[in-house]
mmCIF file of C-alpha atoms in Angstrom:
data_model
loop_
_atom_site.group_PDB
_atom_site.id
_atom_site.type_symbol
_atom_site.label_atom_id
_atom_site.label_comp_id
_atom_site.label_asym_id
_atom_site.label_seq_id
_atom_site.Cartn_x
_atom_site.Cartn_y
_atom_site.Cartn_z
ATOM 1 C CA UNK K 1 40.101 6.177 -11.751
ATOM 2 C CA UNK K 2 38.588 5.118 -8.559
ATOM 3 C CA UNK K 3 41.016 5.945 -5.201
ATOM 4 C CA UNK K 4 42.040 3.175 -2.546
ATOM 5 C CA UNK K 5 41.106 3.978 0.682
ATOM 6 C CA UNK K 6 38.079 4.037 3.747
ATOM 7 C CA UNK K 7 35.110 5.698 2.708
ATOM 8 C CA UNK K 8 32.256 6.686 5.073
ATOM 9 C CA UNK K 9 28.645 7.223 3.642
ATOM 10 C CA UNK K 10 27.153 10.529 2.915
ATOM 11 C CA UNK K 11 24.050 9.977 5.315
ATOM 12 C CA UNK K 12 22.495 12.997 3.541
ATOM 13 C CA UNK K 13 23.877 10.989 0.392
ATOM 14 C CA UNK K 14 22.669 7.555 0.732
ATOM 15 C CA UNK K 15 19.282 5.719 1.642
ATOM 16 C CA UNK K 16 17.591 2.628 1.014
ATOM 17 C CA UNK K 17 13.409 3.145 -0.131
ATOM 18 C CA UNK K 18 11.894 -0.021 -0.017
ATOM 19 C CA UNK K 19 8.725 -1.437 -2.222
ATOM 20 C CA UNK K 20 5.994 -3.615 -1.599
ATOM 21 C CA UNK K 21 3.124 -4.944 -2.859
ATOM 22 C CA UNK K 22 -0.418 -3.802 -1.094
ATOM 23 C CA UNK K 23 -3.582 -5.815 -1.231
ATOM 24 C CA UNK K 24 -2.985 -6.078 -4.611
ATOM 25 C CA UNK K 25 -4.073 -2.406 -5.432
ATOM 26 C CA UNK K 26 -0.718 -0.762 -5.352
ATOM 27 C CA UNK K 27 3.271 -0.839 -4.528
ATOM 28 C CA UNK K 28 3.440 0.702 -1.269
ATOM 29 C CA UNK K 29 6.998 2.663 -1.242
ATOM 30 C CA UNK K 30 9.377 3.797 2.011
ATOM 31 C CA UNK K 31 12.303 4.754 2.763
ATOM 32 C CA UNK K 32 15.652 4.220 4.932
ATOM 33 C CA UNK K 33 17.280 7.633 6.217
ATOM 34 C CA UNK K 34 20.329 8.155 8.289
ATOM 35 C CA UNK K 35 21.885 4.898 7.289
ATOM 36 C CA UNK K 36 25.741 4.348 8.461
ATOM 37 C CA UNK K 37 28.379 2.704 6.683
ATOM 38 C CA UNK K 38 32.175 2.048 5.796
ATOM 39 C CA UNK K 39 33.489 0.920 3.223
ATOM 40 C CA UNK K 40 37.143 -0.020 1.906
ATOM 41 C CA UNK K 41 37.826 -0.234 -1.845
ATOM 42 C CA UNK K 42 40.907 -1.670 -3.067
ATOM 43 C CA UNK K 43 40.370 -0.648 -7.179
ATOM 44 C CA UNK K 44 43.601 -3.086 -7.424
ATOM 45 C CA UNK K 45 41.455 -6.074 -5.972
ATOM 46 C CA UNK K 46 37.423 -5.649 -5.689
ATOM 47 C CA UNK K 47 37.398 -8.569 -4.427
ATOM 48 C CA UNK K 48 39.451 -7.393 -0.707
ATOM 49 C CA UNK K 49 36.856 -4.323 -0.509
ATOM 50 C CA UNK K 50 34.528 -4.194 2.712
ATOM 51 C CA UNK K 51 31.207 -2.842 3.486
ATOM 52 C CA UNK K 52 29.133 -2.916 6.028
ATOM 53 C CA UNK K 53 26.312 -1.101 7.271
ATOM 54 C CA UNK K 54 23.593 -0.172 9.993
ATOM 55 C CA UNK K 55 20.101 1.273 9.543
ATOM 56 C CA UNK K 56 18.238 2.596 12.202
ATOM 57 C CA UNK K 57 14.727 1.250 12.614
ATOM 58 C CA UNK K 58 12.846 4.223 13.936
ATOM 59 C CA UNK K 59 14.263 6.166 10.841
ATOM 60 C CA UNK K 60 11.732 4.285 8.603
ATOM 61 C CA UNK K 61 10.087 7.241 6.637
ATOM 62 C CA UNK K 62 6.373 5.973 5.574
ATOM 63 C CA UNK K 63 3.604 8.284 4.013
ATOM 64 C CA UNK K 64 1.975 7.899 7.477
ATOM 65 C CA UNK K 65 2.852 8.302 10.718
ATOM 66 C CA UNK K 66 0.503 5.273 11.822
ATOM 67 C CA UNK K 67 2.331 2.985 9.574
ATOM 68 C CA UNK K 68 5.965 4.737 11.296
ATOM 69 C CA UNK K 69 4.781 3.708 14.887
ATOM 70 C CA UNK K 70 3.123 0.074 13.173
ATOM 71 C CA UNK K 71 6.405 -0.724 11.781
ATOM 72 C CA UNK K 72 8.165 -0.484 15.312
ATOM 73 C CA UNK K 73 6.232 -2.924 16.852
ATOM 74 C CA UNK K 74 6.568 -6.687 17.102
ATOM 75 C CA UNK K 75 4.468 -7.065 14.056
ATOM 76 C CA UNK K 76 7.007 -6.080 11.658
ATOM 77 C CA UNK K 77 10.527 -4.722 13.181
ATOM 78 C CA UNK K 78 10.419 -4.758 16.572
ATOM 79 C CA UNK K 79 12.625 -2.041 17.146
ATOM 80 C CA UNK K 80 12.440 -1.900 20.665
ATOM 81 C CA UNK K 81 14.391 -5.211 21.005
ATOM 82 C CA UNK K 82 16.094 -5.190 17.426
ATOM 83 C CA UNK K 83 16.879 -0.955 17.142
ATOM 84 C CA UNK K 84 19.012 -1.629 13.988
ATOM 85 C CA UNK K 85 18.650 -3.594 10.676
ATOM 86 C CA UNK K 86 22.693 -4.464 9.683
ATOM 87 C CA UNK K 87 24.869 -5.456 6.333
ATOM 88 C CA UNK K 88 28.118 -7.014 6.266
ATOM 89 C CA UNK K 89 29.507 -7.919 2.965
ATOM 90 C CA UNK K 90 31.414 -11.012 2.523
ATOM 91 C CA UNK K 91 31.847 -11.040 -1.110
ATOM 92 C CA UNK K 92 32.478 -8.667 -3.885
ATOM 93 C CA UNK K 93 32.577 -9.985 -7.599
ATOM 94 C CA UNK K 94 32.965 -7.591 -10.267
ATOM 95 C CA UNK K 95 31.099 -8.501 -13.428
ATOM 96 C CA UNK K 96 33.099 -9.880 -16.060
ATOM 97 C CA UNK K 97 31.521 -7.851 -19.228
ATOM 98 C CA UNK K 98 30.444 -4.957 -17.445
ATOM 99 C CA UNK K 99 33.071 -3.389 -14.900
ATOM 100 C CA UNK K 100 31.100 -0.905 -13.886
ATOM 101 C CA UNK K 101 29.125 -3.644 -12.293
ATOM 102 C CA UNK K 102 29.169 -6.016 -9.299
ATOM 103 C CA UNK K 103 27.650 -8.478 -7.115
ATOM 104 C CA UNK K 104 27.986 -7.746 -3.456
ATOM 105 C CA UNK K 105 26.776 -10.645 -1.240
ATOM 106 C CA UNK K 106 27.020 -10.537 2.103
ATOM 107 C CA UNK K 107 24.664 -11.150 5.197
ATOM 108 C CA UNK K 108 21.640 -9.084 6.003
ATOM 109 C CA UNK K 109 20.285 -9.170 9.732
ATOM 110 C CA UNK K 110 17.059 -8.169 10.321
ATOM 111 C CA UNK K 111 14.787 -8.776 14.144
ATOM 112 C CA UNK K 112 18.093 -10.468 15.002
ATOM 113 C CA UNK K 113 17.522 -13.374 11.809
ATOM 114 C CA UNK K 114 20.722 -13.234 9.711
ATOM 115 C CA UNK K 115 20.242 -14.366 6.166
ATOM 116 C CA UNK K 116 22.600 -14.226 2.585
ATOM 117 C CA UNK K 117 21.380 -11.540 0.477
ATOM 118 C CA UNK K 118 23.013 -10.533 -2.882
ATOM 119 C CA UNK K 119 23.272 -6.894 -3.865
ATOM 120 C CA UNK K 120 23.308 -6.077 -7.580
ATOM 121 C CA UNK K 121 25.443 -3.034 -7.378
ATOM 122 C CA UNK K 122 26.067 -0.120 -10.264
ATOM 123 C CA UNK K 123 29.626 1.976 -9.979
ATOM 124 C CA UNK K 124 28.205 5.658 -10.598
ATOM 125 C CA UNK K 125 31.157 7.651 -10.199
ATOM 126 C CA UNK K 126 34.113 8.943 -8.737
ATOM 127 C CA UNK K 127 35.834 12.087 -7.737
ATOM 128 C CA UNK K 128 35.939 15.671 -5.955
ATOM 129 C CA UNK K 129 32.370 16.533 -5.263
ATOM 130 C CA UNK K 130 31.318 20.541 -5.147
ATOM 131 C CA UNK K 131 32.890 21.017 -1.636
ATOM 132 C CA UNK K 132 36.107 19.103 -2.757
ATOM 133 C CA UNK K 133 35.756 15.762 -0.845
ATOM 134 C CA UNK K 134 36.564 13.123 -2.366
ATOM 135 C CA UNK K 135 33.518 10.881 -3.238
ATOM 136 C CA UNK K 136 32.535 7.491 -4.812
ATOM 137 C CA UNK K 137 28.725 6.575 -6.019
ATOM 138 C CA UNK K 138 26.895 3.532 -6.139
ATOM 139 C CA UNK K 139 22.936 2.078 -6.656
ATOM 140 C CA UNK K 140 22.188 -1.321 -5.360
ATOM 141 C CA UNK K 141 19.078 -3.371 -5.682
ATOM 142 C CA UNK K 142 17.710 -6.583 -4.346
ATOM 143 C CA UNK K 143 14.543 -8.360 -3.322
ATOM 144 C CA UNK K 144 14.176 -9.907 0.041
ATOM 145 C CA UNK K 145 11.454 -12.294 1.387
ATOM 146 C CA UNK K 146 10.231 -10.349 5.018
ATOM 147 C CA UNK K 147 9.404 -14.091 6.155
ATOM 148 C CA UNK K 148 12.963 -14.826 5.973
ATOM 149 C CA UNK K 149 13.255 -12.048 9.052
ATOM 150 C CA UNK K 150 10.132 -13.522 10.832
ATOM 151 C CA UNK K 151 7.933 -10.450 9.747
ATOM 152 C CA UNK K 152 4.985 -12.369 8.511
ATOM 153 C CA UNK K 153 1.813 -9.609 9.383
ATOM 154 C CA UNK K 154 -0.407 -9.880 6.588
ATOM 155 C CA UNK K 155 0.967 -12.455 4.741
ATOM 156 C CA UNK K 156 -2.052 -14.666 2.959
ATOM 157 C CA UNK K 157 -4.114 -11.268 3.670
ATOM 158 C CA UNK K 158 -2.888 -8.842 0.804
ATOM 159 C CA UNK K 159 0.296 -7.649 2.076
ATOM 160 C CA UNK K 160 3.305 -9.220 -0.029
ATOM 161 C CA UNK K 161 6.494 -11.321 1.106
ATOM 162 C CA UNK K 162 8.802 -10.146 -1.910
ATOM 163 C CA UNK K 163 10.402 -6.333 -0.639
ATOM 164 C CA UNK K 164 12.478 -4.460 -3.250
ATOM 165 C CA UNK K 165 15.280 -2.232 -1.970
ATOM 166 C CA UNK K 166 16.895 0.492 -3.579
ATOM 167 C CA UNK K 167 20.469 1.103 -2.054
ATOM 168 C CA UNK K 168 22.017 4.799 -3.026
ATOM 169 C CA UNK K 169 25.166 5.700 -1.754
ATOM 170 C CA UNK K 170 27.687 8.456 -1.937
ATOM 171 C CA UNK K 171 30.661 7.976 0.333
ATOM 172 C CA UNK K 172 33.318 10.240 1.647
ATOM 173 C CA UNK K 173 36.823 9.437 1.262
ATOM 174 C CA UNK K 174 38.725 9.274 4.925
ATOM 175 C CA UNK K 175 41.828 8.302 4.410
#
């Protein structure tokens, strides 16, 4: 049985690795570290939970350390001006047949664009983890267009629009 309360992620817990396509020769694959977030479950009512969260830009983890400092620029994230990529959900609906499933919409903002995004989300588990915290486990997925978020380098030229992300989480119980 899942626990009401405030959860904060498990940083060391919880990433998003993103995918996407490469001049047609291969998936290219990332990742997300040191990702923030709170969450509130209500087991009684999904539907009154809350999440958001915050991802720092300069802790994208590419293969390459060319691609790290290409990603910061204006070409794709601009993190100078736009240091954080953030999720607020506004929506949580648990899936009729399978309860251990939901969708989580909510509003994704990346370079400062703010666009509805749709999280398919898997329940993995709950309860005292090795240390004795209190913990609850999810995966999300969904696929975003990076033209939605005005990153368009390379579009038409081999680099693809569609991005997977991979959401794991394990939070920590607060209160």
């Amino acid at each position: 049985e899942v626990q009401a309360g405030t959860y904060k992620l498990d940083s060391s817990h919880g990433k998003i690795t993103w995918s996407v396509k490469h001049l047609g020769f291969s998936t290219y694959v990332g990742q997300f570290t040191n990702v923030s977030a709170d969450l509130t479950l209500d087991p009684a009512n999904p539907s009154a939970s809350t999440l958001t969260a915050t991802v720092p830009i300069a802790d994208v983890s590419p293969d390459s350390q060319g691609l790290k400092n290409h990603l910061q620029t204006p070409d794709f994230f601009d993190a100078a001006q736009f240091p954080t990529a953030t999720f607020k959900a506004s929506s949580i609906a648990i899936d009729k047949d399978d309860a251990s499933e939901a969708d989580v919409t909510g509003d994704l903002t990346i370079r400062g664009v703010t666009r509805p995004v749709t999280l398919e989300v898997k329940f993995n588990q709950a309860g005292p983890s090795m240390g004795g915290a209190y913990r609850v486990g999810f995966d999300g997925e969904t696929t975003v267009k990076r033209s939605d978020f005005g990153v368009s380098y390379g579009l038409g030229v081999g680099l693809g629009d569609d991005v997977e992300l991979h959401i794991e989480g394990e939070f920590v119980k607060q209160s």
